[in-house]
Coordinates of C-alpha atoms and ligand atoms in Angstrom, one line a residue:
M1 CA 138.5 190.3 -3.6
P2 CA 139.4 186.5 -4.6
A3 CA 137.8 185.6 -7.7
P4 CA 134.5 183.5 -7.0
H5 CA 135.0 180.0 -6.7
S6 CA 134.3 177.1 -9.9
A7 CA 131.8 175.1 -8.0
F8 CA 132.9 172.0 -9.5
D9 CA 136.4 173.1 -8.3
A10 CA 135.3 173.9 -4.7
M11 CA 133.8 170.2 -5.0
Q12 CA 137.1 168.8 -6.3
A13 CA 138.9 170.3 -3.3
R14 CA 137.3 168.7 -0.9
L15 CA 137.1 165.3 -2.5
R16 CA 140.8 165.5 -3.0
A17 CA 141.3 166.5 0.9
A18 CA 139.3 163.1 1.5
A19 CA 140.4 161.1 -1.0
E20 CA 144.0 161.2 0.4
L21 CA 142.9 160.8 4.1
Y22 CA 140.8 157.9 2.9
G23 CA 143.8 156.0 0.6
L24 CA 141.7 156.1 -2.3
E25 CA 143.4 154.7 -5.6
E26 CA 144.0 157.5 -8.2
A27 CA 142.1 155.8 -10.6
L28 CA 138.8 156.0 -8.5
F29 CA 139.6 159.7 -8.1
K30 CA 139.8 160.1 -11.8
V31 CA 136.4 158.3 -11.8
F32 CA 134.7 160.6 -9.4
I33 CA 136.0 164.1 -10.9
T34 CA 134.8 163.0 -14.2
P35 CA 131.1 163.0 -14.9
M36 CA 129.6 159.9 -16.3
R37 CA 127.4 161.7 -18.7
S38 CA 127.3 165.4 -19.7
V39 CA 124.4 166.5 -22.2
I40 CA 124.0 170.1 -23.7
V41 CA 120.7 170.5 -25.8
S42 CA 119.6 173.6 -27.8
L43 CA 115.8 174.4 -27.1
P44 CA 114.2 176.2 -29.8
V45 CA 110.9 177.8 -28.0
H46 CA 107.9 179.6 -29.6
M47 CA 107.7 182.8 -27.5
D48 CA 104.0 184.4 -27.0
D49 CA 104.9 187.1 -29.0
G50 CA 105.4 185.0 -32.4
S51 CA 109.1 184.9 -32.0
W52 CA 111.4 182.0 -31.5
E53 CA 114.0 181.9 -28.8
V54 CA 117.0 179.1 -28.6
F55 CA 117.7 178.2 -24.7
T56 CA 120.4 176.0 -23.9
G57 CA 119.8 173.2 -21.4
Y58 CA 122.1 170.6 -19.6
R59 CA 121.8 167.3 -17.9
V60 CA 124.6 165.7 -16.2
Q61 CA 124.6 162.2 -14.8
H62 CA 127.5 161.9 -12.4
N63 CA 127.4 158.5 -11.0
I64 CA 125.2 155.5 -10.8
A65 CA 127.2 153.2 -9.2
R66 CA 124.5 152.9 -6.4
G67 CA 121.5 153.5 -8.4
P68 CA 119.9 155.6 -11.1
S69 CA 121.0 159.2 -10.8
K70 CA 119.0 161.7 -8.6
G71 CA 119.0 165.7 -9.0
G72 CA 116.8 168.4 -9.6
I73 CA 116.7 170.8 -12.5
R74 CA 117.0 174.5 -12.3
F75 CA 115.6 177.2 -14.5
D76 CA 118.0 180.6 -13.9
M77 CA 120.6 182.8 -16.3
G78 CA 123.5 181.8 -14.0
V79 CA 123.3 178.2 -14.9
T80 CA 126.4 177.0 -16.4
L81 CA 127.6 173.3 -17.1
D82 CA 130.2 173.9 -14.2
E83 CA 127.7 174.5 -11.9
I84 CA 125.5 171.5 -13.0
K85 CA 128.4 169.4 -12.7
A86 CA 128.7 170.2 -9.2
G87 CA 125.7 169.6 -8.5
A88 CA 125.5 166.1 -10.4
A89 CA 128.5 165.1 -8.0
W90 CA 127.1 166.8 -4.7
N91 CA 124.0 164.7 -5.4
T92 CA 126.1 161.5 -5.6
W93 CA 127.6 162.5 -2.4
K94 CA 124.3 163.5 -0.7
C95 CA 122.4 160.3 -1.8
A96 CA 125.6 158.1 -0.5
L97 CA 125.8 159.5 2.8
V98 CA 121.9 159.4 3.5
D99 CA 122.3 155.5 2.2
V100 CA 119.5 156.2 -0.4
P101 CA 119.7 153.8 -3.4
F102 CA 120.6 156.8 -6.0
G103 CA 123.5 158.3 -7.7
G104 CA 123.9 161.9 -8.8
G105 CA 122.6 163.9 -11.5
K106 CA 121.2 167.5 -12.2
G107 CA 119.9 169.5 -15.2
G108 CA 119.4 173.1 -15.7
V109 CA 118.4 175.4 -18.3
V110 CA 119.8 179.4 -18.8
C111 CA 116.3 181.0 -18.6
D112 CA 114.9 183.5 -16.6
P113 CA 111.7 181.9 -15.6
S114 CA 110.1 185.4 -13.8
R115 CA 110.0 186.8 -17.2
M116 CA 108.3 183.8 -18.9
S117 CA 104.8 183.1 -19.6
Q118 CA 103.2 180.2 -18.1
G119 CA 102.8 179.1 -21.8
E120 CA 106.5 179.8 -22.3
L121 CA 107.6 177.9 -19.6
E122 CA 105.4 174.8 -20.7
R123 CA 106.8 174.9 -24.4
L124 CA 110.4 175.3 -22.9
T125 CA 109.9 172.7 -20.3
R126 CA 108.2 170.1 -22.8
R127 CA 111.3 170.6 -25.0
Y128 CA 113.5 170.1 -22.9
T129 CA 112.3 166.7 -21.7
A130 CA 111.8 166.0 -25.0
E131 CA 115.6 166.0 -25.8
I132 CA 116.9 164.3 -22.6
M133 CA 114.0 162.0 -23.2
D134 CA 116.5 158.7 -23.3
M135 CA 118.5 159.8 -20.3
L136 CA 115.4 159.9 -18.2
G137 CA 112.9 156.9 -16.8
S138 CA 112.2 156.0 -13.0
D139 CA 115.3 153.5 -13.2
R140 CA 117.4 155.7 -15.2
D141 CA 117.6 159.4 -13.9
I142 CA 114.9 160.9 -12.0
P143 CA 114.6 164.9 -12.1
G144 CA 113.3 166.8 -9.4
P145 CA 112.4 170.7 -8.6
D146 CA 115.4 173.1 -7.9
M147 CA 115.8 177.1 -8.2
G148 CA 113.3 178.1 -10.5
T149 CA 111.4 175.2 -11.0
S150 CA 108.0 174.1 -9.4
P151 CA 105.7 171.3 -9.3
Q152 CA 104.1 172.3 -11.6
V153 CA 107.2 172.1 -14.1
M154 CA 107.4 168.9 -12.6
A155 CA 104.0 167.7 -13.8
W156 CA 104.9 168.7 -17.2
I157 CA 108.0 166.8 -17.2
L158 CA 106.0 163.7 -16.1
D159 CA 103.2 164.2 -19.0
T160 CA 105.9 164.7 -21.8
Y161 CA 107.6 161.9 -20.6
A162 CA 104.3 159.7 -20.4
M163 CA 103.4 160.6 -24.3
H164 CA 106.6 160.0 -25.6
A165 CA 107.0 156.2 -23.3
R166 CA 103.6 155.6 -24.0
R167 CA 103.2 154.7 -20.3
T168 CA 102.2 156.5 -16.9
D169 CA 105.4 156.0 -15.1
N170 CA 104.9 158.9 -11.5
A171 CA 107.9 157.7 -10.1
V172 CA 110.0 159.4 -13.1
V173 CA 110.0 163.0 -11.0
T174 CA 109.9 163.7 -7.8
G175 CA 108.7 166.8 -6.1
K176 CA 105.1 166.7 -8.1
P177 CA 102.1 168.4 -7.2
I178 CA 100.2 165.9 -4.5
G179 CA 97.3 164.7 -6.9
L180 CA 100.1 163.2 -9.2
G181 CA 101.8 161.3 -6.7
G182 CA 103.8 164.0 -4.7
S183 CA 104.5 163.2 -1.2
L184 CA 103.2 164.5 2.2
G185 CA 106.1 166.7 3.8
R186 CA 108.1 167.0 0.6
A187 CA 108.1 171.3 0.6
E188 CA 109.2 171.7 3.8
A189 CA 111.8 168.0 4.1
T190 CA 115.0 170.4 3.3
G191 CA 114.0 172.6 6.2
R192 CA 113.2 169.8 8.3
G193 CA 116.6 168.7 7.6
V194 CA 118.2 171.8 8.7
L195 CA 115.9 171.6 11.7
I196 CA 117.0 168.1 12.6
S197 CA 120.9 168.5 11.8
A198 CA 120.7 171.4 14.1
R199 CA 119.2 169.7 16.8
E200 CA 121.8 167.2 16.6
A201 CA 125.0 169.0 16.5
M202 CA 123.6 171.7 19.4
Q203 CA 123.7 167.7 21.5
R204 CA 126.8 167.5 20.2
L205 CA 127.9 170.9 21.8
G206 CA 125.9 169.6 24.8
K207 CA 123.4 172.3 24.3
P208 CA 119.3 172.2 24.0
L209 CA 117.9 173.7 20.6
A210 CA 115.2 175.0 22.8
G211 CA 116.3 178.8 23.4
A212 CA 119.2 178.8 20.8
T213 CA 119.7 181.9 19.1
V214 CA 119.6 181.9 15.2
A215 CA 120.2 183.7 11.9
I216 CA 119.3 182.8 8.7
Q217 CA 120.5 184.3 5.5
G218 CA 118.1 183.6 2.6
F219 CA 114.5 183.6 3.4
G220 CA 113.1 181.7 -0.1
N221 CA 112.1 177.7 0.5
V222 CA 115.0 176.2 2.8
G223 CA 115.5 179.7 4.8
S224 CA 111.9 180.4 5.6
Q225 CA 110.7 176.7 6.2
S226 CA 113.9 176.6 8.6
A227 CA 113.4 179.5 10.3
R228 CA 109.5 178.3 10.8
L229 CA 110.6 175.0 12.3
L230 CA 113.5 176.1 14.5
H231 CA 111.4 178.7 15.9
E232 CA 108.4 176.1 16.6
A233 CA 111.2 174.2 18.3
G234 CA 111.9 176.8 20.9
A235 CA 114.7 178.5 19.0
R236 CA 114.9 182.1 19.0
I237 CA 115.2 183.6 15.4
V238 CA 117.2 186.7 15.6
A239 CA 117.5 187.7 12.2
V240 CA 116.7 186.9 8.8
S241 CA 117.6 188.4 5.2
D242 CA 117.2 187.8 1.7
A243 CA 118.5 189.4 -1.5
N244 CA 117.4 192.6 -0.9
G245 CA 118.5 192.8 2.6
A246 CA 118.3 191.7 6.2
I247 CA 116.5 192.4 9.6
R248 CA 117.4 191.8 13.2
N249 CA 115.2 191.4 16.6
D250 CA 117.4 190.6 19.2
R251 CA 114.3 189.4 21.3
G252 CA 112.8 187.0 18.8
I253 CA 111.2 187.2 15.7
D254 CA 108.0 186.2 15.1
V255 CA 108.2 183.9 12.1
H256 CA 104.7 182.9 11.4
A257 CA 104.3 186.7 11.3
L258 CA 107.4 187.4 9.3
M259 CA 106.0 184.7 6.7
K260 CA 102.6 186.5 6.1
H261 CA 104.5 189.5 5.6
T262 CA 107.1 188.0 3.4
T263 CA 103.9 186.5 1.1
E264 CA 102.3 189.6 0.9
T265 CA 105.4 191.8 0.0
K266 CA 108.1 189.4 -1.5
S267 CA 110.4 189.9 1.0
P268 CA 111.3 189.9 4.6
V269 CA 112.7 193.8 4.3
G270 CA 110.3 196.0 6.0
F271 CA 108.7 193.9 8.3
K272 CA 107.5 195.6 11.7
G273 CA 108.3 193.3 14.3
A274 CA 112.2 194.0 13.3
E275 CA 115.1 196.7 12.8
P276 CA 116.8 196.5 9.4
M277 CA 120.6 195.7 9.7
D278 CA 123.4 195.1 7.1
A279 CA 123.0 192.0 5.0
K280 CA 126.4 191.2 5.3
E281 CA 126.6 191.7 9.3
L282 CA 124.2 188.5 9.6
L283 CA 127.0 186.4 8.5
L284 CA 129.3 187.8 11.2
M285 CA 126.6 187.4 14.3
A286 CA 127.2 186.1 17.7
V287 CA 124.5 183.4 17.4
D288 CA 124.2 180.2 18.3
I289 CA 123.3 179.2 14.9
L290 CA 124.2 180.2 11.6
V291 CA 122.0 178.8 8.7
P292 CA 123.0 179.9 5.3
A293 CA 120.2 179.3 2.8
A294 CA 120.6 181.6 0.1
T295 CA 123.7 181.1 -2.4
D296 CA 126.8 179.8 -2.5
N297 CA 130.7 181.5 -1.6
Q298 CA 129.1 183.3 1.5
I299 CA 131.7 182.5 3.9
T300 CA 135.0 183.0 2.5
E301 CA 138.8 183.5 3.4
E302 CA 137.7 187.4 3.8
N303 CA 134.8 187.0 6.5
A304 CA 135.2 183.5 7.7
I305 CA 137.7 184.9 10.6
K306 CA 134.9 187.4 11.7
V307 CA 132.3 184.7 12.1
R308 CA 131.1 184.2 15.8
A309 CA 128.7 181.3 15.4
K310 CA 129.4 178.7 17.3
V311 CA 127.5 176.3 14.8
I312 CA 127.1 176.6 11.3
V313 CA 124.3 174.5 9.3
E314 CA 124.6 174.4 5.5
G315 CA 121.3 174.4 4.2
S316 CA 122.4 175.9 0.9
N317 CA 124.6 174.1 -1.8
G318 CA 128.3 175.7 -1.4
P319 CA 127.7 178.5 0.8
T320 CA 131.4 177.9 2.4
T321 CA 134.9 178.3 0.1
P322 CA 137.5 175.8 0.6
E323 CA 139.9 178.3 2.1
A324 CA 137.2 179.5 4.6
D325 CA 136.8 175.7 6.0
P326 CA 140.4 175.6 7.8
I327 CA 139.8 179.0 9.4
L328 CA 136.6 178.2 10.8
F329 CA 137.6 174.6 11.9
S330 CA 140.7 176.3 13.8
N331 CA 138.5 179.2 15.3
G332 CA 136.4 176.2 16.9
V333 CA 132.8 176.6 14.5
L334 CA 131.1 173.5 14.3
V335 CA 129.9 173.4 10.7
V336 CA 127.3 170.8 9.5
P337 CA 128.2 170.6 5.8
D338 CA 126.2 171.4 3.4
I339 CA 126.3 167.7 1.6
L340 CA 124.7 166.9 4.9
A341 CA 122.8 169.4 6.2
S342 CA 120.6 170.1 3.0
V343 CA 120.2 166.2 2.1
G344 CA 116.1 166.7 3.6
G345 CA 114.5 167.4 0.6
L346 CA 116.3 164.6 -1.4
T347 CA 115.6 162.3 1.5
V348 CA 112.3 163.0 0.9
S349 CA 112.1 162.6 -2.9
Y350 CA 113.5 159.4 -2.3
F351 CA 110.4 158.4 -0.5
E352 CA 108.0 159.7 -2.9
W353 CA 109.6 157.5 -5.1
V354 CA 109.1 154.8 -3.4
Q355 CA 105.3 155.5 -2.7
N356 CA 105.0 155.9 -6.7
R357 CA 106.5 152.3 -7.0
I358 CA 104.7 150.3 -4.5
G359 CA 101.4 152.5 -5.0
Y360 CA 100.9 153.2 -1.5
Y361 CA 100.8 156.6 0.1
W362 CA 102.1 157.1 3.8
R363 CA 100.6 159.7 6.1
E364 CA 102.6 163.1 6.8
R365 CA 103.8 161.9 10.4
E366 CA 105.4 158.7 9.0
V367 CA 106.9 160.7 6.2
N368 CA 108.8 163.1 8.7
E369 CA 109.2 160.2 11.2
R370 CA 111.5 158.4 8.5
L371 CA 113.2 161.7 7.8
V372 CA 114.3 161.9 11.4
E373 CA 115.5 158.6 11.3
Y374 CA 117.4 158.6 8.3
M375 CA 118.9 161.9 8.9
T376 CA 120.0 161.1 12.7
H377 CA 121.5 158.3 11.0
A378 CA 123.5 159.9 8.8
F379 CA 124.9 162.6 10.8
Q380 CA 126.2 160.0 13.7
A381 CA 127.8 158.3 10.9
V382 CA 129.2 161.2 9.5
F383 CA 130.4 162.5 12.9
A384 CA 131.9 159.0 13.8
T385 CA 134.1 159.1 10.7
T386 CA 135.0 162.7 11.3
D387 CA 136.3 161.4 14.8
K388 CA 137.9 158.0 13.2
Y389 CA 140.3 160.3 10.8
K390 CA 140.2 163.5 13.3
T391 CA 139.2 165.6 10.3
T392 CA 136.8 168.3 10.0
P393 CA 132.9 166.9 9.6
R394 CA 132.9 167.9 5.8
I395 CA 135.8 166.1 5.1
G396 CA 134.6 163.3 7.2
A397 CA 131.4 163.5 5.3
Y398 CA 133.0 163.5 2.1
I399 CA 135.3 160.1 3.3
L400 CA 131.9 158.7 4.4
A401 CA 130.1 158.8 0.9
L402 CA 133.0 158.1 -1.3
D403 CA 133.8 155.1 0.9
R404 CA 130.0 153.9 0.0
V405 CA 130.1 154.6 -4.0
A406 CA 133.9 153.2 -4.2
Q407 CA 132.6 149.8 -2.4
A408 CA 129.7 149.8 -5.0
L409 CA 132.0 150.2 -7.8
H410 CA 134.3 147.5 -6.3
S411 CA 131.7 145.2 -5.9
R412 CA 129.9 145.7 -9.9
G413 CA 133.8 145.9 -11.2
F414 CA 134.3 148.2 -14.0
Y415 CA 132.9 147.0 -17.2
A416 CA 135.2 147.3 -20.5
Ligands
NAD1 P1 114.8 180.2 -3.4 O1 115.1 180.8 -4.5 O2 113.6 179.5 -2.7 O3 115.5 181.1 -2.0 C1 116.3 181.6 -2.2 C2 116.9 183.0 -1.7 O4 117.8 183.4 -0.9 C3 115.7 184.3 -1.7 O5 115.1 184.7 -0.5 C4 116.6 185.0 -2.3 O6 116.3 186.2 -2.2 C5 117.9 185.0 -1.0 N1 119.1 185.4 -1.4 C6 119.9 185.5 -2.8 N2 120.9 185.9 -3.0 C7 120.9 186.2 -1.4 C8 122.3 186.6 -0.8 N3 123.3 187.4 -1.8 N4 122.0 187.5 0.8 C9 121.0 186.7 1.2 N5 119.8 186.0 0.8 C10 119.8 185.9 -0.7 O7 115.6 179.0 -2.8 P2 115.9 177.7 -2.1 O8 115.1 176.4 -2.7 O9 115.2 177.7 -0.9 O10 117.4 177.2 -2.2 C11 118.2 177.9 -1.6 C12 120.0 177.2 -1.4 O11 119.2 175.9 -1.0 C13 120.4 176.8 -3.0 O12 121.3 177.0 -2.8 C14 120.1 175.7 -3.2 O13 120.5 175.1 -4.5 C15 119.8 175.2 -1.9 N6 118.6 173.8 -2.0 C16 117.8 173.6 -1.6 C17 116.8 172.3 -1.9 C18 115.5 172.5 -1.8 O14 114.5 171.5 -1.7 N7 114.6 174.2 -2.2 C19 117.3 171.2 -1.1 C20 118.6 171.3 -1.2 C21 119.6 172.3 -1.6

């Protein structure tokens, strides 16, 4: 078994390939593989049993040439500086691709939120916010939710920031509860982006989305919303999995019933309208569309050769390793890369920030229509770049993104 990839190394490998094809100056490449600011904070927190625990938190700002840094905060035991650096860089590329005026950031705290009380989580969040206070601001760095964090965590960040800044600034975080200025459509936005990407990819193959067969790995926020929206668009969801196992029904899973079952039992496994299957086999099914929506390093040099999907729409970050890319490409699998396919949430976060700043809120239909417009535009620009450089859509996406960030850097010049 090859060693699992460092997320930052995987990002750097794709960036290197794109930079060579594009002809990027070496100095700019160095700028892009060196995040602008990485902060490590130590967070003493009073636990419910009277003890103190010291947590480690990170916030990384990768690049701010195109605007303030934007990126989620992850609460998870697996959080590392390497992973946060990769996430911050991916966000620079995602914001550039979808053409919103942000740079890339990311944050995280090493903790297990499932084992902490609400009070402990609130104290941890507030201490973390206070420690990175100088980095934050609606014109500086704007966090949002990620794995293990929620609209409630965003509300505590907003409040702690407001107490220190002595003023309200709702646009300092996105993914907030609707009553605090959150945007309609945010919760399902990443899934909606997967739907838009799947439709565009099928169109590129000259096939309709309606009737297409789909397998989805992961049934959390991204996986379940992607399943629901693809199902409502007429696609046939034939398999889904989560960390506990996988299920399949070749005639099509009733996704609404599956979501109800998952809410009640916390897992899609055990759903009566499908048969159990080997979770590893799900990635290798002969379907029209495969949606990885779980975790990184899932399609590797080991299993890529056996992938039979026509299209892969990467809803999760980093599901495919750099070694698997050329194997999928030579087997004719059309991959919509993560930095494009998973950008729906970030785009609606941008809409939330805009609505907070103008103080005027859009109807859900308007949010969804604007998301289609932004993502369709990004998809077409990525594939035009891919065709121009005769490369893979992933490297095409990186070229388009680095071109936009490089242009911004050149216009600003380097302050010294
Ligand atoms: P989540 O925690 O809500 O769901 C993750 C799901 O994956 C769960 O169902 C979990 O059981 C499952 N899972 C974990 N390991 C698995 C495995 N080995 N095999 C099969 N299933 C497995 O997380 P989410 O918000 O849905 O995010 C999923 C991925 O998408 C992450 O990579 C995240 O960074 C990325 N992402 C999320 C958003 C967003 O808006 N939520 C935006 C962009 C990217």
